[in-house]
PDB file of C-alpha atoms in Angstrom:
ATOM      1  CA  TRP R  22     -53.023  88.610 -16.048  1.00  0.00           C
ATOM      2  CA  LEU R  23     -54.737  88.584 -12.535  1.00  0.00           C
ATOM      3  CA  ALA R  24     -56.116  85.399 -10.827  1.00  0.00           C
ATOM      4  CA  ARG R  25     -57.900  85.245  -7.651  1.00  0.00           C
ATOM      5  CA  THR R  26     -56.623  82.624  -4.993  1.00  0.00           C
ATOM      6  CA  GLY R  27     -58.634  82.853  -1.699  1.00  0.00           C
ATOM      7  CA  ASP R  28     -58.570  86.537  -0.675  1.00  0.00           C
ATOM      8  CA  MET R  29     -55.586  87.736  -2.651  1.00  0.00           C
ATOM      9  CA  THR R  30     -55.099  88.494  -6.150  1.00  0.00           C
ATOM     10  CA  GLN R  31     -52.269  87.108  -7.994  1.00  0.00           C
ATOM     11  CA  GLU R  32     -51.116  88.947 -10.785  1.00  0.00           C
ATOM     12  CA  GLN R  33     -48.191  88.393 -13.458  1.00  0.00           C
ATOM     13  CA  ILE R  34     -46.683  91.540 -15.424  1.00  0.00           C
ATOM     14  CA  ILE R  35     -43.801  90.665 -18.238  1.00  0.00           C
ATOM     15  CA  PHE R  36     -41.666  93.123 -19.801  1.00  0.00           C
ATOM     16  CA  THR R  37     -39.802  92.915 -22.846  1.00  0.00           C
ATOM     17  CA  CYS R  38     -36.039  94.517 -22.897  1.00  0.00           C
ATOM     18  CA  PHE R  39     -33.619  95.185 -25.694  1.00  0.00           C
ATOM     19  CA  ASP R  40     -30.198  96.377 -25.827  1.00  0.00           C
ATOM     20  CA  MET R  41     -29.398  95.453 -22.066  1.00  0.00           C
ATOM     21  CA  PRO R  42     -27.211  92.335 -21.438  1.00  0.00           C
ATOM     22  CA  GLU R  43     -29.235  89.329 -19.274  1.00  0.00           C
ATOM     23  CA  ALA R  44     -26.195  89.483 -16.823  1.00  0.00           C
ATOM     24  CA  THR R  45     -26.956  93.281 -16.437  1.00  0.00           C
ATOM     25  CA  ILE R  46     -30.340  93.042 -16.086  1.00  0.00           C
ATOM     26  CA  GLY R  47     -30.083  90.218 -13.434  1.00  0.00           C
ATOM     27  CA  GLN R  48     -27.628  92.194 -11.578  1.00  0.00           C
ATOM     28  CA  LYS R  49     -30.322  95.204 -11.306  1.00  0.00           C
ATOM     29  CA  ILE R  50     -32.812  92.598 -10.296  1.00  0.00           C
ATOM     30  CA  ASP R  51     -30.909  91.345  -7.582  1.00  0.00           C
ATOM     31  CA  ASP R  52     -29.859  95.021  -6.379  1.00  0.00           C
ATOM     32  CA  MET R  53     -33.523  95.690  -6.025  1.00  0.00           C
ATOM     33  CA  LYS R  54     -34.080  93.299  -2.510  1.00  0.00           C
ATOM     34  CA  LEU R  55     -37.662  93.200  -3.345  1.00  0.00           C
ATOM     35  CA  ASP R  56     -39.966  91.437  -0.958  1.00  0.00           C
ATOM     36  CA  SER R  57     -39.796  87.800  -1.859  1.00  0.00           C
ATOM     37  CA  LYS R  58     -43.068  87.168   0.081  1.00  0.00           C
ATOM     38  CA  LYS R  59     -45.176  89.334  -1.962  1.00  0.00           C
ATOM     39  CA  VAL R  60     -43.260  89.207  -5.419  1.00  0.00           C
ATOM     40  CA  ARG R  61     -41.020  86.883  -7.583  1.00  0.00           C
ATOM     41  CA  ILE R  62     -39.182  88.382 -10.529  1.00  0.00           C
ATOM     42  CA  GLY R  63     -37.613  86.237 -13.129  1.00  0.00           C
ATOM     43  CA  TYR R  64     -35.761  86.545 -16.748  1.00  0.00           C
ATOM     44  CA  ARG R  65     -35.068  84.490 -19.676  1.00  0.00           C
ATOM     45  CA  ILE R  66     -33.452  85.032 -22.875  1.00  0.00           C
ATOM     46  CA  CYS R  67     -35.678  85.289 -25.709  1.00  0.00           C
ATOM     47  CA  PHE R  68     -33.257  86.116 -28.663  1.00  0.00           C
ATOM     48  CA  PRO R  69     -33.009  88.942 -29.207  1.00  0.00           C
ATOM     49  CA  TYR R  70     -34.982  90.395 -26.085  1.00  0.00           C
ATOM     50  CA  VAL R  71     -34.651  89.722 -22.359  1.00  0.00           C
ATOM     51  CA  GLU R  72     -38.203  88.970 -20.882  1.00  0.00           C
ATOM     52  CA  VAL R  73     -38.500  89.894 -17.331  1.00  0.00           C
ATOM     53  CA  LYS R  74     -41.610  88.474 -15.420  1.00  0.00           C
ATOM     54  CA  VAL R  75     -42.966  89.879 -12.033  1.00  0.00           C
ATOM     55  CA  SER R  76     -45.525  87.960 -10.260  1.00  0.00           C
ATOM     56  CA  GLY R  77     -47.356  87.858  -6.898  1.00  0.00           C
ATOM     57  CA  ILE R  78     -49.365  90.226  -5.057  1.00  0.00           C
ATOM     58  CA  ASP R  79     -49.213  93.610  -5.545  1.00  0.00           C
ATOM     59  CA  CYS R  80     -46.633  93.809  -8.398  1.00  0.00           C
ATOM     60  CA  LYS R  81     -47.391  97.554  -9.134  1.00  0.00           C
ATOM     61  CA  ALA R  82     -44.579  98.837  -6.942  1.00  0.00           C
ATOM     62  CA  ALA R  83     -41.962  96.291  -8.249  1.00  0.00           C
ATOM     63  CA  SER R  84     -42.842  97.049 -11.901  1.00  0.00           C
ATOM     64  CA  GLU R  85     -42.513 100.758 -11.229  1.00  0.00           C
ATOM     65  CA  ARG R  86     -39.159 100.063  -9.741  1.00  0.00           C
ATOM     66  CA  ILE R  87     -38.326  97.429 -12.863  1.00  0.00           C
ATOM     67  CA  MET R  88     -39.266 100.564 -15.174  1.00  0.00           C
ATOM     68  CA  ARG R  89     -37.122 103.087 -12.991  1.00  0.00           C
ATOM     69  CA  GLU R  90     -34.070 100.788 -12.929  1.00  0.00           C
ATOM     70  CA  LEU R  91     -33.833  99.348 -16.738  1.00  0.00           C
ATOM     71  CA  GLY R  92     -35.097 102.858 -18.316  1.00  0.00           C
ATOM     72  CA  LYS R  93     -34.845 102.654 -21.922  1.00  0.00           C
ATOM     73  CA  ALA R  94     -33.850  99.065 -22.008  1.00  0.00           C
ATOM     74  CA  VAL R  95     -37.693  98.318 -21.621  1.00  0.00           C
ATOM     75  CA  ILE R  96     -39.398  98.555 -24.851  1.00  0.00           C
ATOM     76  CA  GLY R  97     -42.760  96.674 -24.012  1.00  0.00           C
ATOM     77  CA  LYS R  98     -45.036  95.333 -21.360  1.00  0.00           C
ATOM     78  CA  GLY R  99     -47.403  92.385 -21.838  1.00  0.00           C
ATOM     79  CA  THR R 100     -47.323  91.424 -25.534  1.00  0.00           C
ATOM     80  CA  THR R 101     -45.638  94.129 -26.970  1.00  0.00           C
ATOM     81  CA  THR R 102     -42.733  93.049 -28.874  1.00  0.00           C
ATOM     82  CA  LEU R 103     -39.695  95.182 -30.855  1.00  0.00           C
ATOM     83  CA  GLN R 104     -41.859  94.874 -34.181  1.00  0.00           C
ATOM     84  CA  ASP R 105     -44.919  96.014 -32.916  1.00  0.00           C
ATOM     85  CA  ILE R 106     -43.024  99.112 -31.857  1.00  0.00           C
ATOM     86  CA  VAL R 107     -41.053  99.471 -35.254  1.00  0.00           C
ATOM     87  CA  SER R 108     -44.590  99.200 -37.008  1.00  0.00           C
ATOM     88  CA  LYS R 109     -46.153 101.867 -34.782  1.00  0.00           C
ATOM     89  CA  LEU R 110     -43.159 103.931 -35.585  1.00  0.00           C
ATOM     90  CA  LEU R 111     -42.929 103.746 -39.175  1.00  0.00           C
ATOM     91  CA  ILE R 112     -47.006 104.081 -39.608  1.00  0.00           C
ATOM     92  CA  LYS R 113     -46.981 107.064 -37.203  1.00  0.00           C
ATOM     93  CA  ASN R 114     -44.310 108.989 -39.210  1.00  0.00           C
ATOM     94  CA  GLY R 115     -45.311 107.659 -42.634  1.00  0.00           C
ATOM     95  CA  MET R 116     -42.118 105.703 -43.505  1.00  0.00           C
ATOM     96  CA  ARG R 117     -41.268 102.646 -45.036  1.00  0.00           C
ATOM     97  CA  ILE R 118     -38.325 100.088 -44.566  1.00  0.00           C
ATOM     98  CA  ALA R 119     -36.200  97.579 -46.620  1.00  0.00           C
ATOM     99  CA  THR R 120     -33.236  95.008 -45.575  1.00  0.00           C
ATOM    100  CA  ALA R 121     -30.404  93.837 -47.602  1.00  0.00           C
ATOM    101  CA  GLU R 122     -29.380  91.138 -45.879  1.00  0.00           C
ATOM    102  CA  SER R 123     -26.197  88.479 -46.367  1.00  0.00           C
ATOM    103  CA  CYS R 124     -25.132  86.335 -43.898  1.00  0.00           C
ATOM    104  CA  THR R 125     -28.833  85.956 -42.332  1.00  0.00           C
ATOM    105  CA  GLY R 126     -30.334  84.815 -45.470  1.00  0.00           C
ATOM    106  CA  GLY R 127     -33.581  86.575 -45.015  1.00  0.00           C
ATOM    107  CA  SER R 128     -34.502  86.120 -41.538  1.00  0.00           C
ATOM    108  CA  LEU R 129     -34.647  89.901 -40.181  1.00  0.00           C
ATOM    109  CA  ALA R 130     -37.245  90.580 -43.240  1.00  0.00           C
ATOM    110  CA  GLY R 131     -38.938  87.570 -42.063  1.00  0.00           C
ATOM    111  CA  THR R 132     -39.033  88.660 -38.486  1.00  0.00           C
ATOM    112  CA  LEU R 133     -40.414  92.239 -39.340  1.00  0.00           C
ATOM    113  CA  THR R 134     -42.927  90.672 -41.656  1.00  0.00           C
ATOM    114  CA  ASP R 135     -44.415  88.393 -39.410  1.00  0.00           C
ATOM    115  CA  ILE R 136     -46.842  90.639 -37.753  1.00  0.00           C
ATOM    116  CA  PRO R 137     -49.890  91.469 -39.021  1.00  0.00           C
ATOM    117  CA  GLY R 138     -49.819  95.113 -41.447  1.00  0.00           C
ATOM    118  CA  ALA R 139     -46.379  95.045 -42.223  1.00  0.00           C
ATOM    119  CA  SER R 140     -47.086  95.577 -45.994  1.00  0.00           C
ATOM    120  CA  ASN R 141     -48.031  98.763 -44.506  1.00  0.00           C
ATOM    121  CA  TRP R 142     -44.260  99.932 -43.788  1.00  0.00           C
ATOM    122  CA  PHE R 143     -42.419  97.160 -45.147  1.00  0.00           C
ATOM    123  CA  GLU R 144     -41.017  97.454 -48.759  1.00  0.00           C
ATOM    124  CA  ARG R 145     -38.623  94.405 -49.865  1.00  0.00           C
ATOM    125  CA  GLY R 146     -36.341  92.531 -48.493  1.00  0.00           C
ATOM    126  CA  VAL R 147     -33.383  91.592 -50.593  1.00  0.00           C
ATOM    127  CA  ILE R 148     -30.711  88.705 -49.936  1.00  0.00           C
ATOM    128  CA  THR R 149     -27.210  89.397 -51.576  1.00  0.00           C
ATOM    129  CA  TYR R 150     -25.467  86.300 -50.515  1.00  0.00           C
ATOM    130  CA  SER R 151     -22.472  86.408 -52.956  1.00  0.00           C
ATOM    131  CA  ASN R 152     -20.062  89.542 -53.950  1.00  0.00           C
ATOM    132  CA  ALA R 153     -21.703  89.276 -57.257  1.00  0.00           C
ATOM    133  CA  SER R 154     -25.241  90.164 -56.122  1.00  0.00           C
ATOM    134  CA  LYS R 155     -24.188  92.914 -53.835  1.00  0.00           C
ATOM    135  CA  ILE R 156     -22.479  94.461 -56.839  1.00  0.00           C
ATOM    136  CA  GLU R 157     -25.446  93.699 -59.113  1.00  0.00           C
ATOM    137  CA  MET R 158     -28.425  94.315 -57.233  1.00  0.00           C
ATOM    138  CA  LEU R 159     -27.259  96.851 -54.739  1.00  0.00           C
ATOM    139  CA  GLY R 160     -24.115  98.753 -56.543  1.00  0.00           C
ATOM    140  CA  VAL R 161     -21.506  97.645 -54.138  1.00  0.00           C
ATOM    141  CA  SER R 162     -18.221  98.436 -55.362  1.00  0.00           C
ATOM    142  CA  HIS R 163     -16.054  95.683 -56.639  1.00  0.00           C
ATOM    143  CA  THR R 164     -12.979  97.862 -55.272  1.00  0.00           C
ATOM    144  CA  THR R 165     -14.854  98.231 -51.669  1.00  0.00           C
ATOM    145  CA  LEU R 166     -15.515  94.430 -51.738  1.00  0.00           C
ATOM    146  CA  GLU R 167     -11.700  94.004 -52.667  1.00  0.00           C
ATOM    147  CA  LYS R 168      -9.805  96.418 -50.278  1.00  0.00           C
ATOM    148  CA  HIS R 169     -12.230  95.826 -47.374  1.00  0.00           C
ATOM    149  CA  GLY R 170     -13.941  92.461 -47.567  1.00  0.00           C
ATOM    150  CA  ALA R 171     -17.574  91.809 -47.861  1.00  0.00           C
ATOM    151  CA  VAL R 172     -18.148  91.512 -43.762  1.00  0.00           C
ATOM    152  CA  SER R 173     -17.043  94.972 -43.402  1.00  0.00           C
ATOM    153  CA  GLU R 174     -18.552  98.196 -42.139  1.00  0.00           C
ATOM    154  CA  GLU R 175     -17.794  99.621 -45.472  1.00  0.00           C
ATOM    155  CA  VAL R 176     -19.492  96.748 -47.545  1.00  0.00           C
ATOM    156  CA  ALA R 177     -22.296  97.192 -45.129  1.00  0.00           C
ATOM    157  CA  HIS R 178     -22.359 100.617 -45.505  1.00  0.00           C
ATOM    158  CA  GLU R 179     -22.855 100.711 -49.258  1.00  0.00           C
ATOM    159  CA  MET R 180     -24.867  97.918 -49.278  1.00  0.00           C
ATOM    160  CA  ALA R 181     -27.714  99.967 -46.813  1.00  0.00           C
ATOM    161  CA  LYS R 182     -27.112 103.317 -49.633  1.00  0.00           C
ATOM    162  CA  GLY R 183     -27.515 100.899 -52.577  1.00  0.00           C
ATOM    163  CA  LEU R 184     -30.769  99.407 -51.430  1.00  0.00           C
ATOM    164  CA  LEU R 185     -32.190 102.884 -50.285  1.00  0.00           C
ATOM    165  CA  GLU R 186     -31.255 104.666 -53.691  1.00  0.00           C
ATOM    166  CA  ARG R 187     -32.837 101.696 -55.514  1.00  0.00           C
ATOM    167  CA  SER R 188     -35.873 101.031 -53.217  1.00  0.00           C
ATOM    168  CA  GLY R 189     -37.781 104.066 -52.543  1.00  0.00           C
ATOM    169  CA  ALA R 190     -37.813 102.973 -48.735  1.00  0.00           C
ATOM    170  CA  ASP R 191     -37.203 105.663 -46.231  1.00  0.00           C
ATOM    171  CA  ILE R 192     -34.845 103.442 -44.159  1.00  0.00           C
ATOM    172  CA  ALA R 193     -32.754 100.717 -45.405  1.00  0.00           C
ATOM    173  CA  ILE R 194     -31.096  98.183 -43.293  1.00  0.00           C
ATOM    174  CA  SER R 195     -28.131  95.818 -44.303  1.00  0.00           C
ATOM    175  CA  LEU R 196     -26.584  93.040 -42.454  1.00  0.00           C
ATOM    176  CA  THR R 197     -23.081  91.278 -43.463  1.00  0.00           C
ATOM    177  CA  GLY R 198     -20.949  88.828 -41.602  1.00  0.00           C
ATOM    178  CA  ILE R 199     -19.817  85.144 -41.236  1.00  0.00           C
ATOM    179  CA  ALA R 200     -22.486  82.886 -39.562  1.00  0.00           C
ATOM    180  CA  GLY R 201     -21.307  79.290 -38.202  1.00  0.00           C
ATOM    181  CA  PRO R 202     -20.722  76.410 -37.786  1.00  0.00           C
ATOM    182  CA  GLU R 203     -17.359  77.407 -36.622  1.00  0.00           C
ATOM    183  CA  GLY R 204     -18.673  80.580 -35.279  1.00  0.00           C
ATOM    184  CA  GLY R 205     -19.938  84.092 -36.475  1.00  0.00           C
ATOM    185  CA  SER R 206     -18.991  87.672 -36.636  1.00  0.00           C
TER     186      SER R 206
END
């Protein structure tokens, strides 16, 4: 956005970052040593993202520097979200996605379908909280569950593979783990 104050034009630019810890982003911003009289930079966690806000007079140079320093971690500028990017890529490539969730109880599917037009690329979401549902709905092997446990890479792989075979989607994502109240994994 832009706002005029006297003879000067104030501007604000927000970058959405993903897959770079807040502490790393903070250190990179501190290392830039930008002119604080002209530009202010702040950042905050907006799980699962980190937002970096540049505001002040003539933010162009600071914004270009942020893009260089944070590189591929910057997934959007302005109001672009990870869901927007996923949506555009799936539509562009004519693909559909499906989710199989255990500990998250459907929150990934909810996040993905929270944007308009998701029905163009979201095939389905399956919640398989119990071992029985993983076996019945996704074809996870009873042996794999016994040998490795429900919270394992092997089970997550079989969940995704089973969903891919049963859904007709091009991409399948599976999530399994332990969620609170004593912690998670």
